[in-house]
Amino acid sequence: MLERLNFIKQRFDEVSDLIIQPDIISDQKRYVELNKEYKDLRAIMDERENYIKQTQRIEEAKEIIADGSDPEMTEMAKMQLEEAESIIPGLEEKIRFMLVPKDPEDSKNAVMEIRAGTGGDEASIFAGDIYRMYMKYCESKGWKTSTIDYSEGTSGGFKEIQVEVTGEDVYGTLRFEAGVHRVQRVPQTETQGRVHTSAATVMVFPEAEEFDVEINPKEVRIDFFCSSGPGGQSVNTTYSAVRLTHIPTGLVAQCQDQKSQHKNKEKAFKVLRSRLYDMELAKKQEADAAKRGSMVTSGDRSAKIRTYNYPQGRVTDHRINLTLYDLSNIIDGDIQRIIDELQLVSNTEKLAEGGDAI
């Protein structure tokens, strides 16, 4: 373990030196990449220092016990040895997971899209509930959210809504939420108390930088229109809303959240870049998942991943067979435990794939 950590320290020292070089600072793409690497390596270096400290405590305690000339010191050394030896296994496990190669997309910001699926008005209401759940979760993480585009449901909630989320390791955390979310409950519109099943689809795209995807302006059709509000009414009479159509792929991105046409256009291009980037990423994830036999990241965006059962107060994640009877807190944004479990399974799969290399 220590040999591997010392090898990583060499890379850390190298990166520390590189990020202050003028030619690296002037190359935006390279500078961003190295900064992300530096942050990841810094966290491993902190654990390396702790690991060295604990191994030194073990060696020191063994020397005192071997000497045995001072009974009181020997007793204290035995306690120190026992404590340090109990810390080492957990520390090694933590470091092993930290050494799992990270996907380069994990540290990116994300665009989250929530769409009402089957179930009519109730599906739109549920899409609104899911949206609020994620907004509360993002707030608890200290992430910033900004609405890009939305279409409200006729009885509340949303037919669809797109949100930009910015912060630390946003995509790496939220990517596990992509898929079909199903709800089982008595809808507000149900008069006979029957439980209905509705669904909402969540899509999460890594936000692509300009240097990740190059878009030829000649291949994009730009349409301007008036922003619309609740019930389809026009919010303003200026053509500030922007719709972009990428002609080669047919992908569409639009934004009507800002009053400025220029800002809406900028946001729409950001979404279009992210969609194009995600198209390629989805192919890669599907190939990787097939190779690894992954339960968590299959690349299939239509897979049913989670059920929220209101009569039983139950939430079940079908990918890892995790069931929690804590629906009220989960729908209120407390989803960290589910995400932790999914990340653990994903990292374990990667560890198994890496074998003894890690």
mmCIF file of C-alpha atoms in Angstrom:
data_model
loop_
_atom_site.group_PDB
_atom_site.id
_atom_site.type_symbol
_atom_site.label_atom_id
_atom_site.label_comp_id
_atom_site.label_asym_id
_atom_site.label_seq_id
_atom_site.Cartn_x
_atom_site.Cartn_y
_atom_site.Cartn_z
ATOM 1 C CA MET A 1 0.000 0.000 0.000
ATOM 2 C CA LEU A 2 2.727 2.470 1.014
ATOM 3 C CA GLU A 3 4.708 1.734 -2.160
ATOM 4 C CA ARG A 4 1.641 2.609 -4.256
ATOM 5 C CA LEU A 5 1.052 5.791 -2.221
ATOM 6 C CA ASN A 6 4.680 6.885 -2.638
ATOM 7 C CA PHE A 7 4.330 6.431 -6.396
ATOM 8 C CA ILE A 8 1.218 8.676 -6.295
ATOM 9 C CA LYS A 9 3.133 11.259 -4.232
ATOM 10 C CA GLN A 10 5.638 11.574 -7.095
ATOM 11 C CA ARG A 11 2.740 12.418 -9.414
ATOM 12 C CA PHE A 12 1.295 14.851 -6.843
ATOM 13 C CA ASP A 13 4.622 16.708 -6.607
ATOM 14 C CA GLU A 14 4.803 16.793 -10.422
ATOM 15 C CA VAL A 15 1.263 18.211 -10.764
ATOM 16 C CA SER A 16 1.916 20.750 -7.957
ATOM 17 C CA ASP A 17 4.837 22.062 -10.004
ATOM 18 C CA LEU A 18 2.978 21.998 -13.346
ATOM 19 C CA ILE A 19 -0.057 24.080 -12.276
ATOM 20 C CA ILE A 20 2.139 27.114 -11.542
ATOM 21 C CA GLN A 21 3.897 27.040 -14.928
ATOM 22 C CA PRO A 22 2.917 29.996 -17.198
ATOM 23 C CA ASP A 23 2.480 27.822 -20.325
ATOM 24 C CA ILE A 24 0.034 25.541 -18.422
ATOM 25 C CA ILE A 25 -1.921 28.503 -16.987
ATOM 26 C CA SER A 26 -2.347 29.915 -20.504
ATOM 27 C CA ASP A 27 -3.733 26.572 -21.804
ATOM 28 C CA GLN A 28 -7.254 26.576 -20.321
ATOM 29 C CA LYS A 29 -8.107 22.934 -21.053
ATOM 30 C CA ARG A 30 -4.823 21.574 -19.633
ATOM 31 C CA TYR A 31 -4.989 23.891 -16.606
ATOM 32 C CA VAL A 32 -8.553 22.778 -15.716
ATOM 33 C CA GLU A 33 -7.589 19.093 -16.063
ATOM 34 C CA LEU A 34 -4.481 19.471 -13.871
ATOM 35 C CA ASN A 35 -6.371 21.456 -11.231
ATOM 36 C CA LYS A 36 -8.943 18.655 -10.927
ATOM 37 C CA GLU A 37 -6.159 16.073 -10.699
ATOM 38 C CA TYR A 38 -4.369 18.147 -8.036
ATOM 39 C CA LYS A 39 -7.536 18.291 -5.888
ATOM 40 C CA ASP A 40 -8.057 14.501 -6.105
ATOM 41 C CA LEU A 41 -4.393 13.752 -5.341
ATOM 42 C CA ARG A 42 -4.356 16.217 -2.409
ATOM 43 C CA ALA A 43 -7.140 14.191 -0.715
ATOM 44 C CA ILE A 44 -5.128 10.962 -1.190
ATOM 45 C CA MET A 45 -1.988 12.661 0.188
ATOM 46 C CA ASP A 46 -3.876 13.582 3.372
ATOM 47 C CA GLU A 47 -4.789 9.910 3.875
ATOM 48 C CA ARG A 48 -1.188 8.879 3.033
ATOM 49 C CA GLU A 49 0.070 11.080 5.888
ATOM 50 C CA ASN A 50 -2.433 9.465 8.250
ATOM 51 C CA TYR A 51 -1.411 5.972 7.036
ATOM 52 C CA ILE A 52 2.302 6.730 7.628
ATOM 53 C CA LYS A 53 1.490 8.147 11.076
ATOM 54 C CA GLN A 54 -0.411 4.969 12.088
ATOM 55 C CA THR A 55 2.322 2.606 10.780
ATOM 56 C CA GLN A 56 4.934 4.637 12.699
ATOM 57 C CA ARG A 57 2.834 4.364 15.878
ATOM 58 C CA ILE A 58 2.726 0.566 15.409
ATOM 59 C CA GLU A 59 6.511 0.328 14.963
ATOM 60 C CA GLU A 60 7.128 2.621 17.944
ATOM 61 C CA ALA A 61 4.764 0.596 20.173
ATOM 62 C CA LYS A 62 6.375 -2.716 19.157
ATOM 63 C CA GLU A 63 9.843 -1.367 20.044
ATOM 64 C CA ILE A 64 8.674 -0.304 23.546
ATOM 65 C CA ILE A 65 6.949 -3.672 24.112
ATOM 66 C CA ALA A 66 10.072 -5.545 22.936
ATOM 67 C CA ASP A 67 12.224 -3.517 25.350
ATOM 68 C CA GLY A 68 9.841 -4.146 28.282
ATOM 69 C CA SER A 69 12.021 -2.293 30.838
ATOM 70 C CA ASP A 70 9.224 0.074 31.958
ATOM 71 C CA PRO A 71 5.955 -1.789 32.788
ATOM 72 C CA GLU A 72 3.854 1.410 32.675
ATOM 73 C CA MET A 73 5.269 2.429 29.269
ATOM 74 C CA THR A 74 4.789 -1.138 28.010
ATOM 75 C CA GLU A 75 1.108 -1.075 29.012
ATOM 76 C CA MET A 76 0.582 2.266 27.235
ATOM 77 C CA ALA A 77 2.402 0.919 24.155
ATOM 78 C CA LYS A 78 0.080 -2.110 24.058
ATOM 79 C CA MET A 79 -2.931 0.254 24.046
ATOM 80 C CA GLN A 80 -1.320 2.353 21.298
ATOM 81 C CA LEU A 81 -0.581 -0.760 19.237
ATOM 82 C CA GLU A 82 -4.140 -2.034 19.586
ATOM 83 C CA GLU A 83 -5.605 1.359 18.605
ATOM 84 C CA ALA A 84 -3.321 1.871 15.567
ATOM 85 C CA GLU A 85 -3.852 -1.705 14.323
ATOM 86 C CA SER A 86 -7.627 -1.239 14.541
ATOM 87 C CA ILE A 87 -7.410 1.971 12.419
ATOM 88 C CA ILE A 88 -5.231 0.534 9.618
ATOM 89 C CA PRO A 89 -7.798 -1.848 7.922
ATOM 90 C CA GLY A 90 -10.465 0.877 7.608
ATOM 91 C CA LEU A 91 -7.856 3.342 6.362
ATOM 92 C CA GLU A 92 -6.590 0.876 3.744
ATOM 93 C CA GLU A 93 -10.150 0.260 2.555
ATOM 94 C CA LYS A 94 -10.779 4.009 2.276
ATOM 95 C CA ILE A 95 -7.541 4.539 0.330
ATOM 96 C CA ARG A 96 -8.343 1.619 -2.005
ATOM 97 C CA PHE A 97 -11.643 3.276 -2.943
ATOM 98 C CA MET A 98 -9.886 6.624 -3.404
ATOM 99 C CA LEU A 99 -7.450 4.926 -5.807
ATOM 100 C CA VAL A 100 -10.320 3.731 -8.032
ATOM 101 C CA PRO A 101 -9.836 5.694 -11.299
ATOM 102 C CA LYS A 102 -12.403 8.499 -11.442
ATOM 103 C CA ASP A 103 -14.408 9.164 -14.571
ATOM 104 C CA PRO A 104 -13.193 12.498 -15.973
ATOM 105 C CA GLU A 105 -16.834 13.643 -16.206
ATOM 106 C CA ASP A 106 -17.510 13.185 -12.462
ATOM 107 C CA SER A 107 -16.164 16.594 -11.446
ATOM 108 C CA LYS A 108 -18.243 18.434 -14.070
ATOM 109 C CA ASN A 109 -21.376 20.464 -13.429
ATOM 110 C CA ALA A 110 -24.613 18.934 -14.690
ATOM 111 C CA VAL A 111 -27.837 19.626 -16.547
ATOM 112 C CA MET A 112 -30.762 17.764 -14.990
ATOM 113 C CA GLU A 113 -33.950 17.187 -16.972
ATOM 114 C CA ILE A 114 -37.133 15.875 -15.337
ATOM 115 C CA ARG A 115 -40.059 14.826 -17.540
ATOM 116 C CA ALA A 116 -43.515 13.598 -16.602
ATOM 117 C CA GLY A 117 -44.067 10.075 -17.977
ATOM 118 C CA THR A 118 -47.174 7.888 -17.962
ATOM 119 C CA GLY A 119 -49.976 8.949 -15.640
ATOM 120 C CA GLY A 120 -51.374 12.239 -16.990
ATOM 121 C CA ASP A 121 -51.788 15.094 -14.464
ATOM 122 C CA GLU A 122 -50.533 12.903 -11.603
ATOM 123 C CA ALA A 123 -47.266 12.282 -13.499
ATOM 124 C CA SER A 124 -46.744 16.055 -13.793
ATOM 125 C CA ILE A 125 -47.436 16.514 -10.068
ATOM 126 C CA PHE A 126 -44.923 13.725 -9.300
ATOM 127 C CA ALA A 127 -42.333 15.327 -11.635
ATOM 128 C CA GLY A 128 -42.799 18.490 -9.529
ATOM 129 C CA ASP A 129 -42.257 16.486 -6.318
ATOM 130 C CA ILE A 130 -39.068 14.926 -7.737
ATOM 131 C CA TYR A 131 -37.858 18.377 -8.845
ATOM 132 C CA ARG A 132 -38.345 19.793 -5.307
ATOM 133 C CA MET A 133 -36.594 16.731 -3.836
ATOM 134 C CA TYR A 134 -33.505 17.398 -5.965
ATOM 135 C CA MET A 135 -33.540 21.147 -5.333
ATOM 136 C CA LYS A 136 -33.543 20.538 -1.565
ATOM 137 C CA TYR A 137 -30.737 17.989 -1.936
ATOM 138 C CA CYS A 138 -28.675 20.432 -4.038
ATOM 139 C CA GLU A 139 -29.240 23.132 -1.420
ATOM 140 C CA SER A 140 -28.003 20.783 1.338
ATOM 141 C CA LYS A 141 -24.816 20.177 -0.713
ATOM 142 C CA GLY A 142 -24.224 23.906 -1.194
ATOM 143 C CA TRP A 143 -24.690 23.600 -4.985
ATOM 144 C CA LYS A 144 -26.215 26.378 -7.092
ATOM 145 C CA THR A 145 -29.216 25.687 -9.324
ATOM 146 C CA SER A 146 -30.550 27.689 -12.261
ATOM 147 C CA THR A 147 -33.676 26.918 -14.311
ATOM 148 C CA ILE A 148 -33.061 26.654 -18.059
ATOM 149 C CA ASP A 149 -36.506 25.799 -19.425
ATOM 150 C CA TYR A 150 -39.811 24.434 -18.118
ATOM 151 C CA SER A 151 -43.370 23.553 -19.076
ATOM 152 C CA GLU A 152 -45.921 23.490 -16.239
ATOM 153 C CA GLY A 153 -48.517 20.771 -15.783
ATOM 154 C CA THR A 154 -52.223 21.655 -16.044
ATOM 155 C CA SER A 155 -52.881 20.614 -12.405
ATOM 156 C CA GLY A 156 -49.523 21.595 -10.921
ATOM 157 C CA GLY A 157 -46.003 20.240 -11.173
ATOM 158 C CA PHE A 158 -44.194 20.122 -14.509
ATOM 159 C CA LYS A 159 -44.590 18.386 -17.836
ATOM 160 C CA GLU A 160 -40.836 18.921 -18.058
ATOM 161 C CA ILE A 161 -38.167 21.077 -16.460
ATOM 162 C CA GLN A 162 -34.435 21.550 -17.087
ATOM 163 C CA VAL A 163 -32.060 22.789 -14.403
ATOM 164 C CA GLU A 164 -28.357 23.622 -14.460
ATOM 165 C CA VAL A 165 -26.544 22.480 -11.285
ATOM 166 C CA THR A 166 -23.102 23.869 -10.444
ATOM 167 C CA GLY A 167 -20.805 22.861 -7.596
ATOM 168 C CA GLU A 168 -18.271 20.235 -6.541
ATOM 169 C CA ASP A 169 -18.508 16.751 -8.151
ATOM 170 C CA VAL A 170 -22.091 17.408 -9.258
ATOM 171 C CA TYR A 171 -22.270 15.001 -12.209
ATOM 172 C CA GLY A 172 -20.388 12.255 -10.345
ATOM 173 C CA THR A 173 -23.070 12.404 -7.636
ATOM 174 C CA LEU A 174 -26.266 12.992 -9.630
ATOM 175 C CA ARG A 175 -25.532 10.616 -12.538
ATOM 176 C CA PHE A 176 -26.921 7.712 -10.483
ATOM 177 C CA GLU A 177 -30.344 9.415 -10.527
ATOM 178 C CA ALA A 178 -30.831 9.027 -14.307
ATOM 179 C CA GLY A 179 -33.664 6.689 -15.262
ATOM 180 C CA VAL A 180 -37.384 6.139 -14.691
ATOM 181 C CA HIS A 181 -38.756 6.971 -11.228
ATOM 182 C CA ARG A 182 -42.127 5.404 -10.431
ATOM 183 C CA VAL A 183 -44.695 6.531 -7.846
ATOM 184 C CA GLN A 184 -47.533 4.506 -6.317
ATOM 185 C CA ARG A 185 -50.101 6.602 -4.451
ATOM 186 C CA VAL A 186 -53.696 7.877 -4.445
ATOM 187 C CA PRO A 187 -53.737 10.919 -6.775
ATOM 188 C CA GLN A 188 -55.356 14.199 -5.689
ATOM 189 C CA THR A 189 -57.819 13.781 -8.562
ATOM 190 C CA GLU A 190 -58.864 10.236 -7.507
ATOM 191 C CA THR A 191 -62.313 10.225 -5.881
ATOM 192 C CA GLN A 192 -62.539 6.518 -4.948
ATOM 193 C CA GLY A 193 -59.219 6.226 -3.105
ATOM 194 C CA ARG A 194 -57.553 3.894 -5.589
ATOM 195 C CA VAL A 195 -53.764 3.701 -5.767
ATOM 196 C CA HIS A 196 -52.391 4.692 -9.181
ATOM 197 C CA THR A 197 -48.939 4.172 -10.669
ATOM 198 C CA SER A 198 -47.302 7.102 -12.477
ATOM 199 C CA ALA A 199 -43.772 7.810 -13.618
ATOM 200 C CA ALA A 200 -41.252 10.558 -14.291
ATOM 201 C CA THR A 201 -38.004 10.279 -16.240
ATOM 202 C CA VAL A 202 -34.823 11.905 -14.950
ATOM 203 C CA MET A 203 -31.914 12.614 -17.282
ATOM 204 C CA VAL A 204 -28.551 13.932 -16.097
ATOM 205 C CA PHE A 205 -25.985 15.289 -18.564
ATOM 206 C CA PRO A 206 -22.423 16.354 -17.709
ATOM 207 C CA GLU A 207 -22.131 20.030 -18.608
ATOM 208 C CA ALA A 208 -19.699 20.180 -21.516
ATOM 209 C CA GLU A 209 -17.055 22.896 -21.691
ATOM 210 C CA GLU A 210 -16.530 24.730 -24.973
ATOM 211 C CA PHE A 211 -13.328 22.762 -25.527
ATOM 212 C CA ASP A 212 -15.160 19.414 -24.963
ATOM 213 C CA VAL A 213 -17.478 19.787 -27.942
ATOM 214 C CA GLU A 214 -16.999 21.958 -31.010
ATOM 215 C CA ILE A 215 -20.244 23.033 -32.668
ATOM 216 C CA ASN A 216 -20.194 24.374 -36.209
ATOM 217 C CA PRO A 217 -22.520 27.457 -36.122
ATOM 218 C CA LYS A 218 -23.578 26.669 -39.720
ATOM 219 C CA GLU A 219 -25.081 23.375 -38.487
ATOM 220 C CA VAL A 220 -27.354 25.079 -35.936
ATOM 221 C CA ARG A 221 -30.746 26.641 -36.722
ATOM 222 C CA ILE A 222 -31.646 29.417 -34.278
ATOM 223 C CA ASP A 223 -35.292 30.389 -33.637
ATOM 224 C CA PHE A 224 -36.428 33.206 -31.352
ATOM 225 C CA PHE A 225 -39.863 33.298 -29.700
ATOM 226 C CA CYS A 226 -41.754 34.922 -26.810
ATOM 227 C CA SER A 227 -41.305 33.373 -23.366
ATOM 228 C CA SER A 228 -44.456 31.686 -22.114
ATOM 229 C CA GLY A 229 -45.685 31.409 -18.541
ATOM 230 C CA PRO A 230 -48.337 29.400 -16.635
ATOM 231 C CA GLY A 231 -51.217 28.261 -18.827
ATOM 232 C CA GLY A 232 -49.296 29.084 -21.976
ATOM 233 C CA GLN A 233 -49.705 32.851 -21.608
ATOM 234 C CA SER A 234 -46.964 35.090 -22.973
ATOM 235 C CA VAL A 235 -44.716 36.547 -20.291
ATOM 236 C CA ASN A 236 -43.249 39.254 -22.467
ATOM 237 C CA THR A 237 -43.688 40.581 -25.965
ATOM 238 C CA THR A 238 -39.986 40.559 -26.885
ATOM 239 C CA TYR A 239 -38.541 37.548 -28.655
ATOM 240 C CA SER A 240 -36.112 36.720 -25.858
ATOM 241 C CA ALA A 241 -36.591 32.911 -25.746
ATOM 242 C CA VAL A 242 -34.186 30.891 -27.889
ATOM 243 C CA ARG A 243 -34.528 27.462 -29.528
ATOM 244 C CA LEU A 244 -31.504 25.785 -31.121
ATOM 245 C CA THR A 245 -31.758 22.835 -33.519
ATOM 246 C CA HIS A 246 -28.600 20.873 -34.310
ATOM 247 C CA ILE A 247 -29.285 19.872 -37.919
ATOM 248 C CA PRO A 248 -26.965 16.802 -38.193
ATOM 249 C CA THR A 249 -28.434 15.074 -35.105
ATOM 250 C CA GLY A 250 -31.868 16.709 -34.780
ATOM 251 C CA LEU A 251 -31.128 17.556 -31.118
ATOM 252 C CA VAL A 252 -33.050 20.572 -29.771
ATOM 253 C CA ALA A 253 -32.135 22.849 -26.868
ATOM 254 C CA GLN A 254 -34.084 25.889 -25.740
ATOM 255 C CA CYS A 255 -34.006 28.449 -22.957
ATOM 256 C CA GLN A 256 -36.598 31.037 -21.925
ATOM 257 C CA ASP A 257 -35.642 31.636 -18.306
ATOM 258 C CA GLN A 258 -33.678 34.860 -18.781
ATOM 259 C CA LYS A 259 -35.086 38.192 -19.961
ATOM 260 C CA SER A 260 -32.055 38.733 -22.163
ATOM 261 C CA GLN A 261 -32.012 37.034 -25.575
ATOM 262 C CA HIS A 262 -28.213 36.895 -25.432
ATOM 263 C CA LYS A 263 -28.215 35.087 -22.040
ATOM 264 C CA ASN A 264 -30.885 32.635 -23.199
ATOM 265 C CA LYS A 265 -28.841 31.890 -26.326
ATOM 266 C CA GLU A 266 -25.709 31.317 -24.221
ATOM 267 C CA LYS A 267 -27.578 28.915 -21.900
ATOM 268 C CA ALA A 268 -29.195 27.067 -24.830
ATOM 269 C CA PHE A 269 -25.783 26.508 -26.457
ATOM 270 C CA LYS A 270 -24.509 25.159 -23.123
ATOM 271 C CA VAL A 271 -27.371 22.630 -23.065
ATOM 272 C CA LEU A 272 -26.838 21.681 -26.728
ATOM 273 C CA ARG A 273 -23.125 21.071 -26.111
ATOM 274 C CA SER A 274 -24.003 18.936 -23.071
ATOM 275 C CA ARG A 275 -26.559 16.899 -25.057
ATOM 276 C CA LEU A 276 -24.051 16.199 -27.839
ATOM 277 C CA TYR A 277 -21.381 15.287 -25.275
ATOM 278 C CA ASP A 278 -23.865 13.018 -23.492
ATOM 279 C CA MET A 279 -24.736 11.180 -26.725
ATOM 280 C CA GLU A 280 -21.141 9.996 -27.014
ATOM 281 C CA LEU A 281 -20.884 9.369 -23.263
ATOM 282 C CA ALA A 282 -24.017 7.150 -23.306
ATOM 283 C CA LYS A 283 -22.433 4.899 -25.961
ATOM 284 C CA LYS A 284 -19.260 4.617 -23.869
ATOM 285 C CA GLN A 285 -21.209 3.880 -20.653
ATOM 286 C CA GLU A 286 -23.242 1.179 -22.395
ATOM 287 C CA ALA A 287 -20.064 -0.495 -23.685
ATOM 288 C CA ASP A 288 -18.361 -0.209 -20.268
ATOM 289 C CA ALA A 289 -21.404 -1.557 -18.428
ATOM 290 C CA ALA A 290 -21.698 -4.528 -20.797
ATOM 291 C CA LYS A 291 -18.005 -5.287 -20.249
ATOM 292 C CA ARG A 292 -18.257 -4.925 -16.464
ATOM 293 C CA GLY A 293 -21.764 -6.343 -16.009
ATOM 294 C CA SER A 294 -22.666 -3.208 -14.051
ATOM 295 C CA MET A 295 -25.841 -3.015 -11.991
ATOM 296 C CA VAL A 296 -25.614 0.722 -11.435
ATOM 297 C CA THR A 297 -24.599 2.478 -14.675
ATOM 298 C CA SER A 298 -26.146 0.504 -17.513
ATOM 299 C CA GLY A 299 -26.309 3.393 -19.989
ATOM 300 C CA ASP A 300 -30.003 2.511 -20.522
ATOM 301 C CA ARG A 301 -31.878 5.774 -19.921
ATOM 302 C CA SER A 302 -35.290 4.034 -20.022
ATOM 303 C CA ALA A 303 -34.553 1.599 -17.184
ATOM 304 C CA LYS A 304 -36.895 1.696 -14.166
ATOM 305 C CA ILE A 305 -34.571 2.527 -11.284
ATOM 306 C CA ARG A 306 -36.687 3.495 -8.266
ATOM 307 C CA THR A 307 -40.199 3.189 -6.816
ATOM 308 C CA TYR A 308 -41.762 5.581 -4.277
ATOM 309 C CA ASN A 309 -44.673 3.762 -2.582
ATOM 310 C CA TYR A 310 -46.719 6.223 -0.491
ATOM 311 C CA PRO A 311 -49.189 3.793 1.210
ATOM 312 C CA GLN A 312 -46.221 1.811 2.610
ATOM 313 C CA GLY A 313 -43.935 4.844 3.115
ATOM 314 C CA ARG A 314 -41.347 2.889 1.125
ATOM 315 C CA VAL A 315 -38.638 3.763 -1.397
ATOM 316 C CA THR A 316 -36.967 0.931 -3.339
ATOM 317 C CA ASP A 317 -33.960 1.272 -5.618
ATOM 318 C CA HIS A 318 -34.265 -1.686 -7.994
ATOM 319 C CA ARG A 319 -30.643 -1.652 -9.202
ATOM 320 C CA ILE A 320 -29.194 -2.666 -5.837
ATOM 321 C CA ASN A 321 -32.364 -4.002 -4.148
ATOM 322 C CA LEU A 322 -32.214 -1.299 -1.469
ATOM 323 C CA THR A 323 -35.487 -0.639 0.371
ATOM 324 C CA LEU A 324 -35.888 2.190 2.890
ATOM 325 C CA TYR A 325 -39.051 2.929 4.889
ATOM 326 C CA ASP A 326 -38.313 6.642 5.073
ATOM 327 C CA LEU A 327 -40.285 8.114 2.170
ATOM 328 C CA SER A 328 -41.219 11.432 3.804
ATOM 329 C CA ASN A 329 -37.580 12.378 4.480
ATOM 330 C CA ILE A 330 -36.351 11.079 1.107
ATOM 331 C CA ILE A 331 -38.950 13.040 -0.892
ATOM 332 C CA ASP A 332 -37.908 16.040 1.242
ATOM 333 C CA GLY A 333 -34.395 15.827 -0.213
ATOM 334 C CA ASP A 334 -32.644 13.367 2.118
ATOM 335 C CA ILE A 335 -31.288 11.066 -0.620
ATOM 336 C CA GLN A 336 -27.623 10.923 0.436
ATOM 337 C CA ARG A 337 -27.847 7.388 1.840
ATOM 338 C CA ILE A 338 -29.200 6.038 -1.462
ATOM 339 C CA ILE A 339 -26.480 7.823 -3.446
ATOM 340 C CA ASP A 340 -23.785 6.565 -1.024
ATOM 341 C CA GLU A 341 -24.964 2.954 -1.497
ATOM 342 C CA LEU A 342 -24.996 3.334 -5.303
ATOM 343 C CA GLN A 343 -21.506 4.880 -5.304
ATOM 344 C CA LEU A 344 -20.239 2.062 -3.079
ATOM 345 C CA VAL A 345 -21.561 -0.599 -5.484
ATOM 346 C CA SER A 346 -20.148 1.284 -8.476
ATOM 347 C CA ASN A 347 -16.699 1.618 -6.843
ATOM 348 C CA THR A 348 -16.731 -2.049 -5.794
ATOM 349 C CA GLU A 349 -17.420 -3.045 -9.415
ATOM 350 C CA LYS A 350 -14.511 -0.877 -10.577
ATOM 351 C CA LEU A 351 -12.253 -2.380 -7.878
ATOM 352 C CA ALA A 352 -13.181 -5.899 -8.986
ATOM 353 C CA GLU A 353 -12.452 -4.946 -12.590
ATOM 354 C CA GLY A 354 -9.091 -3.398 -11.632
ATOM 355 C CA GLY A 355 -8.150 -6.469 -9.561
ATOM 356 C CA ASP A 356 -4.692 -6.335 -8.061
ATOM 357 C CA ALA A 357 -3.742 -3.234 -10.030
ATOM 358 C CA ILE A 358 -5.147 -1.083 -7.240
#
